[in-house]
XYZ file of C-alpha atoms in Angstrom:
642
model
C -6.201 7.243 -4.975
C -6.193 8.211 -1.541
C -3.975 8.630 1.348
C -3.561 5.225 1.832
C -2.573 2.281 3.455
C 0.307 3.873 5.498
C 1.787 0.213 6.663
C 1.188 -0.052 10.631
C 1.714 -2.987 12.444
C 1.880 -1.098 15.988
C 3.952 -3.559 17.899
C 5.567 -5.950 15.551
C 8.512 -4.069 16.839
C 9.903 -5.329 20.639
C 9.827 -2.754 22.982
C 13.013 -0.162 22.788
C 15.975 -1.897 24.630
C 17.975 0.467 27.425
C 20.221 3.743 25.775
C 23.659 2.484 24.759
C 25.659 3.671 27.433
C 23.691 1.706 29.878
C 23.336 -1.515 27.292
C 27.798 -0.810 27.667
C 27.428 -0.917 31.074
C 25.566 -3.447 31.497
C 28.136 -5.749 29.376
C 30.757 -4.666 31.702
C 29.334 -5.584 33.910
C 28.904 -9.192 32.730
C 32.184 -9.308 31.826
C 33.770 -8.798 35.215
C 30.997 -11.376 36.602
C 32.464 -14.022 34.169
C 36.120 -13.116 35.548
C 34.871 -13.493 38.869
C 33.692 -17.129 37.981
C 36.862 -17.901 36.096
C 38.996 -16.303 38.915
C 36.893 -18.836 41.053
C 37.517 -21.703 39.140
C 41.309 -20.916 38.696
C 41.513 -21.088 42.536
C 39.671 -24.375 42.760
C 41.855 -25.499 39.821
C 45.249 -24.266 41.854
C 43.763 -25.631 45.033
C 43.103 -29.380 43.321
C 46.037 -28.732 41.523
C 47.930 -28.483 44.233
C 46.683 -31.372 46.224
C 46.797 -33.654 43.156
C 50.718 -32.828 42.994
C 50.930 -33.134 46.477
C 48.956 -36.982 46.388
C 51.104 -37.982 43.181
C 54.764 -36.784 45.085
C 53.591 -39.328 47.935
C 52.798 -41.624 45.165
C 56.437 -41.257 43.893
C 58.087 -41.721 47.172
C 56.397 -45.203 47.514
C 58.321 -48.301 46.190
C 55.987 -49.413 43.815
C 57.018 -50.996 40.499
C 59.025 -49.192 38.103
C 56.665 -49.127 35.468
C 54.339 -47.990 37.967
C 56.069 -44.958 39.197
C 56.532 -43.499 35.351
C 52.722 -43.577 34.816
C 52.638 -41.711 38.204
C 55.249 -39.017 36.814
C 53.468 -38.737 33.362
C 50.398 -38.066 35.387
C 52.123 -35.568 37.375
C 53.463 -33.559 34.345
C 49.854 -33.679 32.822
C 48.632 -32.068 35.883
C 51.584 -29.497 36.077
C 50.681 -28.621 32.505
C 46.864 -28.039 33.266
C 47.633 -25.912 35.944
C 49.973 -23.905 33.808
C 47.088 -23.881 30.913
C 44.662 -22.205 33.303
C 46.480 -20.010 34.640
C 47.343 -18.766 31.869
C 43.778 -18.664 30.335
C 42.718 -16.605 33.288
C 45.436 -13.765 32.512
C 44.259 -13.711 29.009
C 40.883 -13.046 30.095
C 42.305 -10.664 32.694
C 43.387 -8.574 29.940
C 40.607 -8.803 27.914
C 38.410 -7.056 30.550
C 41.500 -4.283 30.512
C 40.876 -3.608 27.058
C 37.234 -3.751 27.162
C 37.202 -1.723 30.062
C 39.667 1.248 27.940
C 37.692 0.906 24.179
C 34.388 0.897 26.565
C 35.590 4.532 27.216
C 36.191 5.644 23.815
C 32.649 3.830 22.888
C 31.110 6.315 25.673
C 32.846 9.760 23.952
C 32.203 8.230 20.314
C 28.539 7.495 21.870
C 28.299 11.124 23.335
C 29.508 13.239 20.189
C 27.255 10.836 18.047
C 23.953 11.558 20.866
C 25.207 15.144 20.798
C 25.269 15.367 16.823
C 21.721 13.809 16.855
C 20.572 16.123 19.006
C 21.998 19.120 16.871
C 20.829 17.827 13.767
C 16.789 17.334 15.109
C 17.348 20.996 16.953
C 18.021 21.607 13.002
C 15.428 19.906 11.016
C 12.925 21.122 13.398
C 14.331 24.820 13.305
C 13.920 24.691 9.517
C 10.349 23.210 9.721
C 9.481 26.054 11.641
C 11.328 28.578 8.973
C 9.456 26.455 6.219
C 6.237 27.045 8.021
C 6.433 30.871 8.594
C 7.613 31.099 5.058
C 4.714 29.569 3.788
C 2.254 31.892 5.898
C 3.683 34.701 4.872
C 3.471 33.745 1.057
C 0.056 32.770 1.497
C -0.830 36.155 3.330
C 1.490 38.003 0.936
C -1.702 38.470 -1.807
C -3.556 40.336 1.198
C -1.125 43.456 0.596
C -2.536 43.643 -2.955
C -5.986 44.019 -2.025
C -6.545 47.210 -3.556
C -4.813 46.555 -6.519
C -7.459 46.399 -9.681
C -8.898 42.903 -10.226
C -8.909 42.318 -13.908
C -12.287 40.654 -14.953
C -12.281 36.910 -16.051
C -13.019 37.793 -19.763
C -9.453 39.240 -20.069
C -7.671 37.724 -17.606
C -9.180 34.375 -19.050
C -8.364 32.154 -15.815
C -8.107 32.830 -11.806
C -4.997 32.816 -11.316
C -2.446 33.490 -8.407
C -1.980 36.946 -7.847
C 1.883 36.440 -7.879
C 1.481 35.506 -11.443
C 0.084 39.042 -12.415
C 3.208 40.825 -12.106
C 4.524 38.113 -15.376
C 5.395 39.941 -17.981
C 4.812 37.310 -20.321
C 1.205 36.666 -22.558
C -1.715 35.406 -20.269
C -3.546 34.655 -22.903
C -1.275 31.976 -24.551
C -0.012 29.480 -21.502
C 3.194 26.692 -22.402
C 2.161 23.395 -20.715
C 5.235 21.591 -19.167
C 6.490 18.922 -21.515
C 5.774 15.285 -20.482
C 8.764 12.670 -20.226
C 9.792 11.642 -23.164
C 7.003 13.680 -24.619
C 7.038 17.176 -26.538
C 6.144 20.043 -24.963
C 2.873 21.422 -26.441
C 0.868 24.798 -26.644
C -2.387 24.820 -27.137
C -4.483 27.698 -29.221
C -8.929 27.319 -29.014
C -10.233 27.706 -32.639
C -12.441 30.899 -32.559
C -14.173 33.340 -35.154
C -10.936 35.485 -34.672
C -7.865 33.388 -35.338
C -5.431 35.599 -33.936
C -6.931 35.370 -30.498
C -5.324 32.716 -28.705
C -6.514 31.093 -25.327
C -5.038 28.333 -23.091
C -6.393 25.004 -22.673
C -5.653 25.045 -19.369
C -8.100 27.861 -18.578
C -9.883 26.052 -15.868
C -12.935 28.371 -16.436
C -13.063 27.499 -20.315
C -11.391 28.539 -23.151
C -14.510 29.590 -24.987
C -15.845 32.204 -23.510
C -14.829 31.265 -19.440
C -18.406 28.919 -19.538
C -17.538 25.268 -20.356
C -20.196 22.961 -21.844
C -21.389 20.509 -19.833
C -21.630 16.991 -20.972
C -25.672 16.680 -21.022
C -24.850 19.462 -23.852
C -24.994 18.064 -27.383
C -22.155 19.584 -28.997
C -19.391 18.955 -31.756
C -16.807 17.354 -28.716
C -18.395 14.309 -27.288
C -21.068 11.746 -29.195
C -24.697 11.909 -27.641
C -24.918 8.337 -27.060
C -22.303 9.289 -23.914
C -25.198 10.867 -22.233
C -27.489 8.503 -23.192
C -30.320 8.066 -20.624
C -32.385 5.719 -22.272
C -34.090 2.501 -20.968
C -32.019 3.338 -17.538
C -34.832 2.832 -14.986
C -34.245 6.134 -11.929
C -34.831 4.415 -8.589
C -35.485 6.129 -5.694
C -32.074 6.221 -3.670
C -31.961 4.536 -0.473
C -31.834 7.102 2.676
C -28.327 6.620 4.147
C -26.627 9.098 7.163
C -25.067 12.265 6.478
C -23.255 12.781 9.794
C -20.947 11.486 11.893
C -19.901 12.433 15.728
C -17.483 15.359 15.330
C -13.446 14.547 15.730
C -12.590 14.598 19.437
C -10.008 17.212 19.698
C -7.070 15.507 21.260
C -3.672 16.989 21.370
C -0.206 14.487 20.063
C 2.897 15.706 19.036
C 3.948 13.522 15.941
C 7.139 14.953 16.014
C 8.020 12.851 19.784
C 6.718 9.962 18.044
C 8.173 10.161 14.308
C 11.752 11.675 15.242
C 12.813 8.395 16.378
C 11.542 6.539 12.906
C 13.831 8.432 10.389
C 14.434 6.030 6.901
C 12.438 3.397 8.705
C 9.444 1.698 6.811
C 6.519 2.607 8.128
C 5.769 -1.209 8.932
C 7.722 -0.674 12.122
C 6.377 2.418 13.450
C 3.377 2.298 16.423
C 0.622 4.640 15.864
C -2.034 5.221 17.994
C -5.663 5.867 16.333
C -5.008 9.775 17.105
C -3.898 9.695 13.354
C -6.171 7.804 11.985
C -9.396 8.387 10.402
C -12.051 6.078 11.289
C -12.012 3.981 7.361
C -10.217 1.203 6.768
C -8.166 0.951 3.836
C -10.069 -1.359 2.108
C -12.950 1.533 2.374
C -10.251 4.144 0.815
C -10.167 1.656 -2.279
C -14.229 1.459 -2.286
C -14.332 5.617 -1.870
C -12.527 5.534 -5.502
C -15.709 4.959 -6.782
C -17.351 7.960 -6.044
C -17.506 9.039 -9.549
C -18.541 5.837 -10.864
C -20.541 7.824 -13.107
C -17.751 8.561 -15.283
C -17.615 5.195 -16.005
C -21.126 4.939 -17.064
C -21.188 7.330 -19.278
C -17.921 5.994 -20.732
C -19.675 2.354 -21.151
C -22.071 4.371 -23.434
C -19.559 5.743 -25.730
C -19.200 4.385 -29.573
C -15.826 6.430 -29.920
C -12.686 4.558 -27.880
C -11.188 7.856 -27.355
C -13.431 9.606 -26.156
C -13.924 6.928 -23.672
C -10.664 7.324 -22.981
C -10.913 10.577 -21.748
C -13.098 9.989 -19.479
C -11.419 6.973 -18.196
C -8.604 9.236 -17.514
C -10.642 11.847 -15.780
C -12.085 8.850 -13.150
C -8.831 8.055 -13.009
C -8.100 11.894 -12.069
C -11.319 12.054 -9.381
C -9.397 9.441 -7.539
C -7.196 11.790 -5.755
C -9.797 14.788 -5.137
C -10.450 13.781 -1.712
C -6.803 13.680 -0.572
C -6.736 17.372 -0.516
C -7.948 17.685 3.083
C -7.953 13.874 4.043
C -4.400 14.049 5.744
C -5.469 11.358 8.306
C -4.108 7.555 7.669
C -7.183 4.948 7.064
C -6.358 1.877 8.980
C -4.652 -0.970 8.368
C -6.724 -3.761 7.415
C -6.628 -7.509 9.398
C -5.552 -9.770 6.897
C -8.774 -11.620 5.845
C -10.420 -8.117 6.581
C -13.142 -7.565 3.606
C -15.121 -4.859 2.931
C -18.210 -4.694 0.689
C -20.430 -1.644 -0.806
C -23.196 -3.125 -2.496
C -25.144 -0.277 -4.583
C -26.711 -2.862 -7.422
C -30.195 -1.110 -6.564
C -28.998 2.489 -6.722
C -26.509 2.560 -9.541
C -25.952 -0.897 -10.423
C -22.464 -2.005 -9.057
C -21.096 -4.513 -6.425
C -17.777 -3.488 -5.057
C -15.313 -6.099 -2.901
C -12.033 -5.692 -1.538
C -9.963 -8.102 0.702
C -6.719 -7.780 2.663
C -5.186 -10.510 0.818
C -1.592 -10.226 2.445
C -0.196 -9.106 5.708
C 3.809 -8.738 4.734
C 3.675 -6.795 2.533
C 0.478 -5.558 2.746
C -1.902 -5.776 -0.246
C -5.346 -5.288 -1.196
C -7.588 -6.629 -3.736
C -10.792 -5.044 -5.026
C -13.144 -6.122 -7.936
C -16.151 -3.926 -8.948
C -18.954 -5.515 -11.132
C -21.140 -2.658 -12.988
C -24.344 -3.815 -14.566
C -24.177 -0.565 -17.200
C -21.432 -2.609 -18.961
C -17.742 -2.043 -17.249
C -15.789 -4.398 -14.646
C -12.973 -2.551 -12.938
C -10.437 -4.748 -10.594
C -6.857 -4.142 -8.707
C -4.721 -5.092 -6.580
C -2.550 -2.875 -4.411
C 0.350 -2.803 -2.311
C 1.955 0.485 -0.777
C 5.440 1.172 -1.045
C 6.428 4.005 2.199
C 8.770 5.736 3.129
C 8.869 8.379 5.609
C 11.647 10.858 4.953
C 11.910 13.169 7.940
C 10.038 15.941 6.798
C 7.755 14.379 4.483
C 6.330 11.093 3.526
C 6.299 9.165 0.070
C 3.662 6.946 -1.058
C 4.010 4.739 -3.457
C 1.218 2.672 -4.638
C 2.252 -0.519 -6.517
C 0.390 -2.667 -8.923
C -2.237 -2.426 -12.167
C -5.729 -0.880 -12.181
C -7.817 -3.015 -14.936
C -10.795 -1.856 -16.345
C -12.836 -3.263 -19.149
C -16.251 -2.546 -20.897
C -18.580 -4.852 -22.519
C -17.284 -3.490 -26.404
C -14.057 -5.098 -25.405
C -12.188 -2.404 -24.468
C -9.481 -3.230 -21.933
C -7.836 -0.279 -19.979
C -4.599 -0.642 -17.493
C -2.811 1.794 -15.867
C -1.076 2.450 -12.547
C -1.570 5.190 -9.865
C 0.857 8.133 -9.289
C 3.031 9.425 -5.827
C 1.770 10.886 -2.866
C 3.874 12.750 -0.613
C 2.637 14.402 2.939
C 4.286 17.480 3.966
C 5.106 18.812 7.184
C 5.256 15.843 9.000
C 7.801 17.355 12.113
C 5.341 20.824 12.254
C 3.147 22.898 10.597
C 0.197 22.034 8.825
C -0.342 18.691 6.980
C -0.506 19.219 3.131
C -1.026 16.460 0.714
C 0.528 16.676 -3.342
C 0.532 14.007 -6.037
C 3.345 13.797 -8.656
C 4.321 11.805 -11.276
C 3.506 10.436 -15.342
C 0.364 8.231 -15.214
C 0.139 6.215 -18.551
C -3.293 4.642 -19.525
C -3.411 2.141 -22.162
C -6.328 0.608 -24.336
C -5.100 -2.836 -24.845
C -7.434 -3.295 -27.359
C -6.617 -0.537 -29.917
C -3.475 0.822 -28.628
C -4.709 3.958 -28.019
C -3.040 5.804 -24.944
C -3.908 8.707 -22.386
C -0.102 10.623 -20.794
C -1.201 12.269 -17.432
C 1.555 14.569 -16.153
C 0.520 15.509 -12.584
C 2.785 18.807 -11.474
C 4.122 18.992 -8.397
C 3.590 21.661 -6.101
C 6.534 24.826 -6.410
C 6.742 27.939 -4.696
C 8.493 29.754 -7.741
C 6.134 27.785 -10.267
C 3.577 30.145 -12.219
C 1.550 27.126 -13.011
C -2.067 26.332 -11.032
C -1.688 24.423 -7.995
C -2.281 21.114 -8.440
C -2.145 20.926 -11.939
C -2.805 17.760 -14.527
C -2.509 17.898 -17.956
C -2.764 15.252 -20.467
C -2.846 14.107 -24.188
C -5.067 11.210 -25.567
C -3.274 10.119 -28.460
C -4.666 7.045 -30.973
C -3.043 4.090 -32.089
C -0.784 5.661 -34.570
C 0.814 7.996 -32.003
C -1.905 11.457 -33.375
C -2.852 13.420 -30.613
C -6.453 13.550 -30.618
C -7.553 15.351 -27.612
C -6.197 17.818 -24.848
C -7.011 17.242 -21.125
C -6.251 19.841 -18.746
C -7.705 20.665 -14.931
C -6.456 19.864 -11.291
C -7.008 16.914 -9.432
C -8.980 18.444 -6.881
C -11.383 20.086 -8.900
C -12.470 19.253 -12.306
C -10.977 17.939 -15.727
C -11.802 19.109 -19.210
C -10.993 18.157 -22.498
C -10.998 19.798 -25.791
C -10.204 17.968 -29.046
C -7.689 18.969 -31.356
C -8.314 19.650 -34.985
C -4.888 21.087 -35.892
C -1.529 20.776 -34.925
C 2.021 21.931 -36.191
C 5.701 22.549 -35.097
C 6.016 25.758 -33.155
C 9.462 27.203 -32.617
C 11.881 26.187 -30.025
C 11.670 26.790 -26.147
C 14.139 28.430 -24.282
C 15.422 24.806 -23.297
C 15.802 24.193 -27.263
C 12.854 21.668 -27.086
C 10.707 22.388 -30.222
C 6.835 23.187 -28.780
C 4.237 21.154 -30.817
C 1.052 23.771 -31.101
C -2.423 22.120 -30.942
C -5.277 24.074 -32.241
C -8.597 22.807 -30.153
C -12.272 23.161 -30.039
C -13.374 25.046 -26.737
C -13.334 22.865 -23.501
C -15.831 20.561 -21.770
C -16.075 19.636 -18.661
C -15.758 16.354 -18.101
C -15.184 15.708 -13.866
C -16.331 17.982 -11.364
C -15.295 17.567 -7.674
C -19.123 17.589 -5.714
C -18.851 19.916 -2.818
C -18.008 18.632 0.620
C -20.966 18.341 3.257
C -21.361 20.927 5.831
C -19.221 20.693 8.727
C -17.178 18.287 7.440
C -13.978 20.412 9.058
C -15.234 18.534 12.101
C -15.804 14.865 10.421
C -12.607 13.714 9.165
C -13.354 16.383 5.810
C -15.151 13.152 4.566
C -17.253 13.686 1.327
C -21.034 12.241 0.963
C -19.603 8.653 -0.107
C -17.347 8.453 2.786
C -20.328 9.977 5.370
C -22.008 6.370 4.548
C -19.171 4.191 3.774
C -18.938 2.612 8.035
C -22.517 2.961 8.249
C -23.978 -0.193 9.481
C -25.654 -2.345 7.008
C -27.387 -6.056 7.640
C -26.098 -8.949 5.846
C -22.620 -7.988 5.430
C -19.781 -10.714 6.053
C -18.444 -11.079 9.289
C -14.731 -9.792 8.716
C -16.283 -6.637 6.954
C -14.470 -3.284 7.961
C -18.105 -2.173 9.309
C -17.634 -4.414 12.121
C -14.257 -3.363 13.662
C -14.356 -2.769 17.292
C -11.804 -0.444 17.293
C -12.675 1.622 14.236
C -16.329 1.429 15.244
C -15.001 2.987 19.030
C -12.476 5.617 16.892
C -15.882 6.899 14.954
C -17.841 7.142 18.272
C -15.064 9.404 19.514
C -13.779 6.737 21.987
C -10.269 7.213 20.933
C -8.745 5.729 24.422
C -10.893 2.691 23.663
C -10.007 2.618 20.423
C -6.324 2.842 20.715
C -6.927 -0.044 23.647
C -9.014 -2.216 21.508
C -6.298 -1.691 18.546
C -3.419 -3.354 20.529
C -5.716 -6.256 21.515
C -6.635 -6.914 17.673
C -2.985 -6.490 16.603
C -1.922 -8.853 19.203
C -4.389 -11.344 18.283
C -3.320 -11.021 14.862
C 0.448 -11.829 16.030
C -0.696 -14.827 17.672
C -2.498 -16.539 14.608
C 0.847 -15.296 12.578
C 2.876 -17.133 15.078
C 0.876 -19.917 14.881
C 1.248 -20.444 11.352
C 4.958 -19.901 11.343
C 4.863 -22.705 13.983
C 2.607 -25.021 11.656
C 5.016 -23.839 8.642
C 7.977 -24.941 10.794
C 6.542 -28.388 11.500
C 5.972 -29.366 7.771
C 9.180 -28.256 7.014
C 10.741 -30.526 9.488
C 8.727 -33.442 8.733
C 8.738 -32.777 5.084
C 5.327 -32.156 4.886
C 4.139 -29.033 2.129
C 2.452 -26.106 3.893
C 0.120 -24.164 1.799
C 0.055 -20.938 4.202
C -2.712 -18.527 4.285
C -4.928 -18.205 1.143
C -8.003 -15.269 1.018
C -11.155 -16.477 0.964
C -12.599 -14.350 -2.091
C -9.635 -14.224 -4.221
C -6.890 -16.242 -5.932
C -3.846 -15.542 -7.950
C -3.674 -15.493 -11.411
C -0.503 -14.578 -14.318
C -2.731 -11.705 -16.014
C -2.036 -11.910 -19.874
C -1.582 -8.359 -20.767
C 0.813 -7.218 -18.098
C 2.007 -11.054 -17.156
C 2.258 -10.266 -13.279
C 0.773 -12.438 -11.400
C -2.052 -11.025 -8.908
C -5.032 -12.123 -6.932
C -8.637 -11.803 -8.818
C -11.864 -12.154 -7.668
C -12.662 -15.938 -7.600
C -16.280 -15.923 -7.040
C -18.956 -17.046 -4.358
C -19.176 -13.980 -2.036
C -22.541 -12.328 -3.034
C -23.703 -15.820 -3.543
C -23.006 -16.730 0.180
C -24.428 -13.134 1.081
C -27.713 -14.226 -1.067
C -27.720 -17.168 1.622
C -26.755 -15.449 4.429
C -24.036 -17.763 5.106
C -20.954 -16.720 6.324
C -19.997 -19.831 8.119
C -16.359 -19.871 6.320
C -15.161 -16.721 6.996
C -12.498 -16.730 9.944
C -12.566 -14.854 13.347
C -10.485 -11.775 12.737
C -12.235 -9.603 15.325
């Protein structure tokens, strides 16, 4: 998963009314205009009054009829009444402005000691940021005062490890993996000629001798028909760019723009393109793919769990480019799609579609002629917490292969660090559960969040692939910004109790393979967004696309050119246009509702919803017909979004 899909509708909000004092003022103000009017009227009222009294007296003194002259009375009481009535109406709103006029003052000093406290308390958070910050630097420079301290060589030390952690009494050789929810904690020990020497699964640099096998190996772990190569025809690749104009250094303080947005969702909060990166969202779902490999090599497999585990290390490669990518994609335009078609190169057709505006959601189907369909539908849950920033990404990633196998799971948290000051970090947290629907087989992915007193690797996963009958069958263990390995498990028994009083189940494996390794970032990609190769080509122009494809932004395409004043111009232009057609369907909505009319609203082009049977939610799926119209080169149906 990626960075994602921060919710920005960058003027949905009215502009910020006047500070309260003046807002205070201002309704004072009003108030003592009204009196004025109503001190007006009650003179014109006393005036007529008056008069009327004065016509009905001469009335009385007349010798009219007797019945006559009592209407006349009754008409003067009525009128004596009225005046009485309104005069005393204007009092009462007389002392109304009194009051108004004294709470208005205690408003102002409850107004001041609350602006004052405000004040205080961002003085505070900031302060702290800036403590966080320095403490950070100084734990990361701390390891430079142990420079001539002996380095112990890999074959002993078994893993590279931070240096903090060699001053740990306890056995490197034998590591305790954090227990999983619900889930026994577990220690692993690799089967060697010499029994009593243990090592850790999660040695990142192997377990067996600090070399992991690769999968093109043919080993005891993984069945050859995984690596499979034949009857699949090598094409030459197409040539596509590997550069992009370098990242305009421009200077914001997020801080004057995000101190003012505290426990708001992120739907109401302007951003300017300076954040961005120039990929939409819907190009942050395609990037996923990067690894589609994985998923080759798992539609080979004749063993369910081991294609397991390496659905559950794509699932892993995911999040690898997050760990520099601290830069928001944009938001797509609802009816925005976006297509990467590599059926030539590696045989798969990717769509996605911004299928709804509140909340937003994408939808993205993936059709792999090497035998696996993968399809999803997201919608990001935010929350920005002061500090820091929570992403939530809600809904089920399906994946199937032609032997029937049918995998669903859901993606984890991301949280962004040190959003007042300081440098912009990126962690993922949380349980991710996959589940064959098939055989019931299951993958638990615990995902460790970062510590500063934790001994553990940065950016840790570990994971057990269990089979249908609950047997642990396989050990994964890596970080999600590097690589994944797995080693299966040929033993396993009760170990003794933890210092929490959780018994430790003990796994006896084979040595590791490497199953996901991150490929290494292009050269001066410090300067383009840290985008890998994939994302490099991702807005490249291509012919043939749809018309509402994220290649054909404006204000992306002006972002990526390094025309950020442009681009933030061009941005409010698209957003407003956007508010208009919204407006204009409310208004449409509004008029069938009134004449009793049914209003379908807005439905995507390329997908509809369906009740899934598995998880029974109901989502949208790829309907059909856009590679078809592509094939045509007909795009005559697709709306005017840009």
């Amino acid at each position: 998963m990626v960075f994602c899909h921060i919710t920005d509708d960058s003027g949905d909000e009215e502009p910020a009314s006047q500070s309260d004092r003046s807002e205070i003022q201002g309704t004072l103000k009003t108030l003592a205009n009204k009196l004025d009017d109503l001190s007006t009227c009650n003179d014109l009222i006393a005036k007529h009054g008056a008069a009327l009294q004065r016509s009905l007296s001469e009335l009385e003194a007349l010798r009219v009829p007797v019945e006559g002259g009592e209407k006349i009375k009754a008409v003067n009481e009525r009128a004596t009444l009225f005046r009485i009535t309104s005069n005393a109406m204007i009092n009462a709103c007389r002392d109304f402005l009194d009051l108004a006029e004294t709470h208005s003052r205690r408003w102002q000093r409850v107004l001041q000691y609350e602006r004052e406290q405000r004040t205080h308390l961002e003085e505070t958070i900031e302060q702290l940021a800036k403590q966080h910050n320095s403490l950070e630097r100084a734990w990361r420079e701390a390891p430079a005062l142990a420079t001539n301290t002996p380095v112990i060589p890999a074959t002993e030390q078994g893993s590279e490890r931070p240096r903090k952690e060699e001053a740990s009494d306890e056995d490197e050789d034998t590591e305790y993996f954090d227990a999983m929810e619900d889930s026994p904690a577990f220690i692993t020990v690799t089967a060697t000629d010499h029994t009593q020497h243990r090592r850790s699964q999660s040695n990142l640099s192997g377990a067996s001798g600090g070399h992991p096998n690769d999968w093109n190996q043919e080993d005891h772990m993984m069945s050859p028909s995984c690596n499979d190569l034949s009857g699949k025809e090598i094409k030459p690749r197409k040539r596509r760019r590997t550069h992009i104009a370098d990242k305009p250094n421009y200077s914001l303080n997020l801080w004057s723009i995000m101190k003012n947005c505290i426990g708001k969702e992120l739907s109401k909060i302007p951003m300017p393109v300076n954040f961005n990166e120039p990929l939409s969202m819907l190009q942050r779902l395609s990037e996923d793919l990067e690894y589609h490999d994985l998923l080759d090599k798992a539609a080979r497999c004749e063993s369910s769990l081991e294609q397991l585990c390496l659905v559950a290390a794509f699932s892993v490669s995911s999040y690898s480019t997050t760990v520099h990518r601290t830069a928001k994609p944009f938001n797509p335009l609802l009816g925005e799609t976006y297509e990467l078609d590599r059926l030539e190169e590696y045989g798969y057709r990717s769509l996605c579609e911004q299928v709804s505006h509140h909340p937003p959601a994408a939808a993205h189907h993936v059709m792999s002629q090497r035998g696996w369909t993968l399809w999803q539908e997201i919608t990001i849950a935010s929350k920005f917490r002061g500090k820091y920033l929570s992403i939530m990404p809600l809904g089920a990633i399906h994946l199937t292969f032609a032997s029937g196998n049918h995998y669903v799971w859901r993606k984890g948290t991301s949280t962004v660090h040190n959003i007042i000051v300081g440098k912009l970090w990126i962690d993922q947290s949380g349980d991710i559960e996959i589940v064959n629907h098939r055989t019931k087989e299951t993958c638990q992915l615990k995902f460790s969040p970062y510590s500063y007193f934790s001994r553990e690797v940065p950016r840790k996963v570990t994971g057990v692939v269990t089979d249908c009958d609950g047997q642990a069958n396989y050990i994964l263990s890596g970080t999600w910004d590097d690589k994944i390995e797995s080693a299966k498990i040929v033993h396993s028994s009760r170990g003794s109790s933890s210092s929490e009083g959780k018994q430790k189940t003990v796994y006896q494996t084979l040595g590791p393979k490497l199953l996901w390794k991150k490929y290494p970032l292009p050269d001066n990609a410090e300067n383009m967004y840290y985008f890998s190769t994939l994302a490099l080509t991702l807005n490249e122009t291509e012919e043939g696309v749809g018309r509402t494809d994220s290649r054909l932004r404006p204000d992306q395409r002006l972002m990526e050119a390094g025309r950020w004043d442009e681009a933030n111009m061009e941005k409010q232009r698209l957003e407003e246009k956007q508010r208009a057609v919204r407006r204009r369907r409310e208004a449409e909505a509004t008029d069938a509702l009134d004449d009793g009319r049914e209003y379908e609203g807005y439905q995507p082009l390329w997908f509809h919803q369906r009740t899934n049977p598995i998880t029974g939610e109901t989502n949208f799926v790829y309907k059909g017909g856009y590679w078809e119209a592509k094939d045509r080169r007909d795009w005559s149906m697709c709306p005017d979004i840009f």
